[in-house]
Short mmCIF file of N, CA and C in Angstrom, two decimals:
data_model
loop_
_atom_site.label_atom_id
_atom_site.label_comp_id
_atom_site.label_asym_id
_atom_site.label_seq_id
_atom_site.Cartn_x
_atom_site.Cartn_y
_atom_site.Cartn_z
N UNK A 16 -81.34 96.17 36.27
CA UNK A 16 -81.25 95.00 35.75
C UNK A 16 -80.98 95.27 34.35
N UNK A 17 -79.83 95.11 33.81
CA UNK A 17 -79.28 95.29 32.55
C UNK A 17 -79.44 94.07 31.55
N UNK A 18 -79.33 94.33 30.41
CA UNK A 18 -79.40 93.01 29.44
C UNK A 18 -78.18 92.85 28.68
N UNK A 19 -77.68 91.73 28.33
CA UNK A 19 -76.48 91.68 27.59
C UNK A 19 -76.78 90.62 26.41
N UNK A 20 -76.21 91.18 25.34
CA UNK A 20 -76.49 90.42 23.92
C UNK A 20 -75.53 89.17 24.00
N UNK A 21 -76.16 88.21 23.38
CA UNK A 21 -75.40 86.78 23.17
C UNK A 21 -74.07 87.07 22.51
N UNK A 22 -73.90 87.90 21.41
CA UNK A 22 -72.79 88.21 20.73
C UNK A 22 -71.83 89.04 21.77
N UNK A 23 -72.05 89.72 22.43
CA UNK A 23 -71.31 90.30 23.41
C UNK A 23 -70.82 89.55 24.49
N UNK A 24 -71.66 88.53 25.00
CA UNK A 24 -71.30 87.65 26.03
C UNK A 24 -70.38 86.54 25.54
N UNK A 25 -70.54 86.19 24.26
CA UNK A 25 -69.64 85.07 23.63
C UNK A 25 -68.41 85.64 23.52
N UNK A 26 -68.35 86.93 22.99
CA UNK A 26 -66.94 87.66 23.09
C UNK A 26 -66.19 87.82 24.24
N UNK A 27 -66.84 88.06 25.23
CA UNK A 27 -66.32 88.13 26.55
C UNK A 27 -65.87 86.75 27.00
N UNK A 28 -66.59 85.68 26.85
CA UNK A 28 -66.16 84.28 27.18
C UNK A 28 -65.17 83.75 26.09
N UNK A 29 -64.87 84.29 24.94
CA UNK A 29 -64.00 83.72 24.23
C UNK A 29 -64.31 82.59 23.38
N UNK A 30 -65.70 82.40 23.30
CA UNK A 30 -66.29 81.44 22.55
C UNK A 30 -67.33 81.73 21.27
N UNK A 31 -67.80 80.95 20.60
CA UNK A 31 -68.78 81.32 19.38
C UNK A 31 -69.99 81.37 20.06
N UNK A 32 -70.87 82.28 19.21
CA UNK A 32 -72.23 82.43 19.68
C UNK A 32 -72.93 81.15 19.73
N UNK A 33 -72.70 80.56 18.57
CA UNK A 33 -73.53 79.24 18.42
C UNK A 33 -73.32 78.28 19.79
N UNK A 34 -71.98 78.05 20.27
CA UNK A 34 -72.01 77.30 21.39
C UNK A 34 -72.72 77.92 22.61
N UNK A 35 -72.53 79.16 22.75
CA UNK A 35 -73.40 79.88 23.72
C UNK A 35 -75.03 79.77 23.74
N UNK A 36 -75.33 79.71 22.58
CA UNK A 36 -76.88 79.41 22.31
C UNK A 36 -77.13 77.99 22.65
N UNK A 37 -76.37 77.18 22.28
CA UNK A 37 -76.64 75.73 22.65
C UNK A 37 -76.52 75.55 24.30
N UNK A 38 -75.70 76.11 24.90
CA UNK A 38 -75.61 76.18 26.32
C UNK A 38 -76.88 76.77 27.01
N UNK A 39 -77.39 77.81 26.24
CA UNK A 39 -78.52 78.49 26.88
C UNK A 39 -79.83 77.57 26.68
N UNK A 40 -79.74 76.62 25.52
CA UNK A 40 -80.69 75.82 25.31
C UNK A 40 -80.88 74.59 26.34
N UNK A 41 -79.39 74.27 26.61
CA UNK A 41 -79.23 73.23 27.69
C UNK A 41 -79.99 73.57 28.88
N UNK A 42 -79.78 74.81 29.34
CA UNK A 42 -80.32 75.54 30.63
C UNK A 42 -81.81 75.87 30.59
N UNK A 43 -82.50 75.70 29.53
CA UNK A 43 -83.78 75.90 29.26
C UNK A 43 -84.22 77.22 28.85
N UNK A 44 -83.38 77.92 28.44
CA UNK A 44 -83.54 79.29 27.77
C UNK A 44 -83.70 78.97 26.34
N UNK A 45 -84.85 78.57 25.79
CA UNK A 45 -85.02 77.87 24.64
C UNK A 45 -85.28 79.40 23.54
N UNK A 46 -85.65 80.33 24.27
CA UNK A 46 -86.09 81.64 23.53
C UNK A 46 -84.91 82.22 22.70
N UNK A 47 -83.67 81.89 23.30
CA UNK A 47 -82.38 82.41 22.62
C UNK A 47 -82.17 81.59 21.38
N UNK A 48 -82.29 82.21 20.12
CA UNK A 48 -81.85 81.60 18.99
C UNK A 48 -81.20 82.03 18.26
N UNK A 49 -80.71 83.50 18.52
CA UNK A 49 -79.85 84.21 17.44
C UNK A 49 -78.78 85.06 18.42
N UNK A 50 -77.55 85.33 17.68
CA UNK A 50 -76.71 86.17 18.47
C UNK A 50 -77.00 87.40 18.97
N UNK A 51 -78.28 87.89 18.31
CA UNK A 51 -78.39 89.30 18.72
C UNK A 51 -79.55 89.36 20.05
N UNK A 52 -79.98 88.10 20.41
CA UNK A 52 -80.86 87.78 21.36
C UNK A 52 -80.14 88.36 22.83
N UNK A 53 -80.99 88.79 23.67
CA UNK A 53 -80.43 89.30 25.00
C UNK A 53 -80.73 88.40 26.10
N UNK A 54 -79.82 88.45 27.25
CA UNK A 54 -80.07 87.79 28.49
C UNK A 54 -80.19 88.87 29.30
N UNK A 55 -80.87 88.47 30.66
CA UNK A 55 -80.86 89.48 31.86
C UNK A 55 -79.55 88.96 32.48
N UNK A 56 -79.28 89.83 33.59
CA UNK A 56 -78.02 89.78 34.21
C UNK A 56 -77.80 88.38 34.82
N UNK A 57 -79.02 88.08 35.48
CA UNK A 57 -79.11 86.61 36.18
C UNK A 57 -78.72 85.48 35.25
N UNK A 58 -79.34 85.41 34.04
CA UNK A 58 -79.17 84.58 33.00
C UNK A 58 -77.69 84.51 32.62
N UNK A 59 -77.28 85.82 32.38
CA UNK A 59 -75.97 85.86 31.88
C UNK A 59 -74.73 85.18 32.89
N UNK A 60 -75.11 85.49 34.16
CA UNK A 60 -74.08 85.17 35.14
C UNK A 60 -74.13 83.50 35.17
N UNK A 61 -75.35 82.91 35.07
CA UNK A 61 -75.46 81.55 34.87
C UNK A 61 -74.73 80.93 33.85
N UNK A 62 -74.72 81.52 32.68
CA UNK A 62 -73.84 81.13 31.61
C UNK A 62 -72.47 81.17 31.68
N UNK A 63 -72.07 82.23 32.45
CA UNK A 63 -70.76 82.60 32.55
C UNK A 63 -70.21 81.39 33.60
N UNK A 64 -71.03 81.13 34.68
CA UNK A 64 -70.66 80.05 35.31
C UNK A 64 -70.09 78.56 34.55
N UNK A 65 -70.91 78.50 33.54
CA UNK A 65 -70.50 77.24 32.75
C UNK A 65 -69.14 77.19 32.29
N UNK A 66 -68.71 78.55 31.81
CA UNK A 66 -67.45 78.62 31.40
C UNK A 66 -66.25 78.91 32.11
N UNK A 67 -66.45 79.11 33.52
CA UNK A 67 -65.51 79.48 34.48
C UNK A 67 -64.37 78.05 34.64
N UNK A 68 -63.20 78.52 34.33
CA UNK A 68 -62.11 77.35 34.51
C UNK A 68 -62.41 76.80 36.07
N UNK A 69 -62.42 75.35 36.11
CA UNK A 69 -62.52 74.53 37.41
C UNK A 69 -61.06 74.48 37.89
N UNK A 70 -61.12 73.93 38.97
CA UNK A 70 -59.76 73.33 39.60
C UNK A 70 -59.12 72.43 38.86
N UNK A 71 -58.04 72.61 38.15
CA UNK A 71 -57.19 71.66 37.32
C UNK A 71 -56.71 70.59 38.16
N UNK A 72 -56.74 69.50 38.10
CA UNK A 72 -56.19 68.30 38.73
C UNK A 72 -55.15 67.76 37.70
N UNK A 73 -53.88 67.86 38.10
CA UNK A 73 -52.85 67.25 37.14
C UNK A 73 -52.26 66.02 37.80
N UNK A 74 -52.54 64.91 37.05
CA UNK A 74 -51.98 63.53 37.61
C UNK A 74 -50.57 63.54 37.83
N UNK A 75 -50.15 62.86 38.99
CA UNK A 75 -48.71 62.82 39.40
C UNK A 75 -48.12 61.61 38.54
N UNK A 76 -47.12 61.67 38.37
CA UNK A 76 -46.40 60.69 37.58
C UNK A 76 -45.56 59.78 38.48
N UNK A 77 -45.73 58.42 38.63
CA UNK A 77 -45.21 57.66 39.43
C UNK A 77 -43.78 57.13 38.70
N UNK A 78 -42.72 57.54 39.44
CA UNK A 78 -41.45 57.29 39.25
C UNK A 78 -41.32 55.72 39.36
N UNK A 79 -40.66 55.10 38.16
CA UNK A 79 -40.48 53.68 38.45
C UNK A 79 -39.33 53.46 39.42
N UNK A 80 -39.77 52.41 39.99
CA UNK A 80 -38.69 52.08 41.03
C UNK A 80 -37.63 51.09 40.41
N UNK A 81 -36.32 51.68 40.67
CA UNK A 81 -35.32 50.75 40.17
C UNK A 81 -34.46 49.95 40.86
N UNK A 82 -34.21 50.39 42.14
CA UNK A 82 -33.56 49.89 43.27
C UNK A 82 -34.60 49.12 44.05
N UNK A 83 -34.20 47.94 44.41
CA UNK A 83 -35.09 47.00 45.22
C UNK A 83 -36.15 46.38 44.36
N UNK A 84 -36.28 46.65 43.10
CA UNK A 84 -37.26 46.15 42.34
C UNK A 84 -37.05 44.46 42.09
N UNK A 85 -38.29 44.00 41.92
CA UNK A 85 -38.52 42.67 41.91
C UNK A 85 -37.92 42.15 40.78
N UNK A 86 -38.09 42.95 39.58
CA UNK A 86 -37.56 42.64 38.28
C UNK A 86 -36.21 43.18 38.05
N UNK A 87 -34.90 42.46 37.93
CA UNK A 87 -33.65 42.92 37.68
C UNK A 87 -33.18 42.49 36.53
N UNK A 88 -32.51 43.05 35.69
CA UNK A 88 -31.71 42.59 34.73
C UNK A 88 -30.43 42.03 35.09
N UNK A 89 -30.07 40.74 34.60
CA UNK A 89 -28.84 40.32 34.91
C UNK A 89 -28.10 40.10 33.48
N UNK A 90 -26.87 40.40 33.52
CA UNK A 90 -26.16 40.55 32.23
C UNK A 90 -25.21 39.51 32.06
#
């Protein structure tokens, strides 16, 4: 069961240590107060999951209906 420093985990995830500390506090890890504090493997994995990219949903663009539209321009 290894330990990982907050600063190394932050570097791995590409975020600032202060953000990682805030996330730790949200998850009840209030003993984490400094970038040199350490997490056990299970805690580190829990924090990593918070920063995993989720499935991105891209909205589809609706094409405007030109033909057969109720609104037509008459010139």
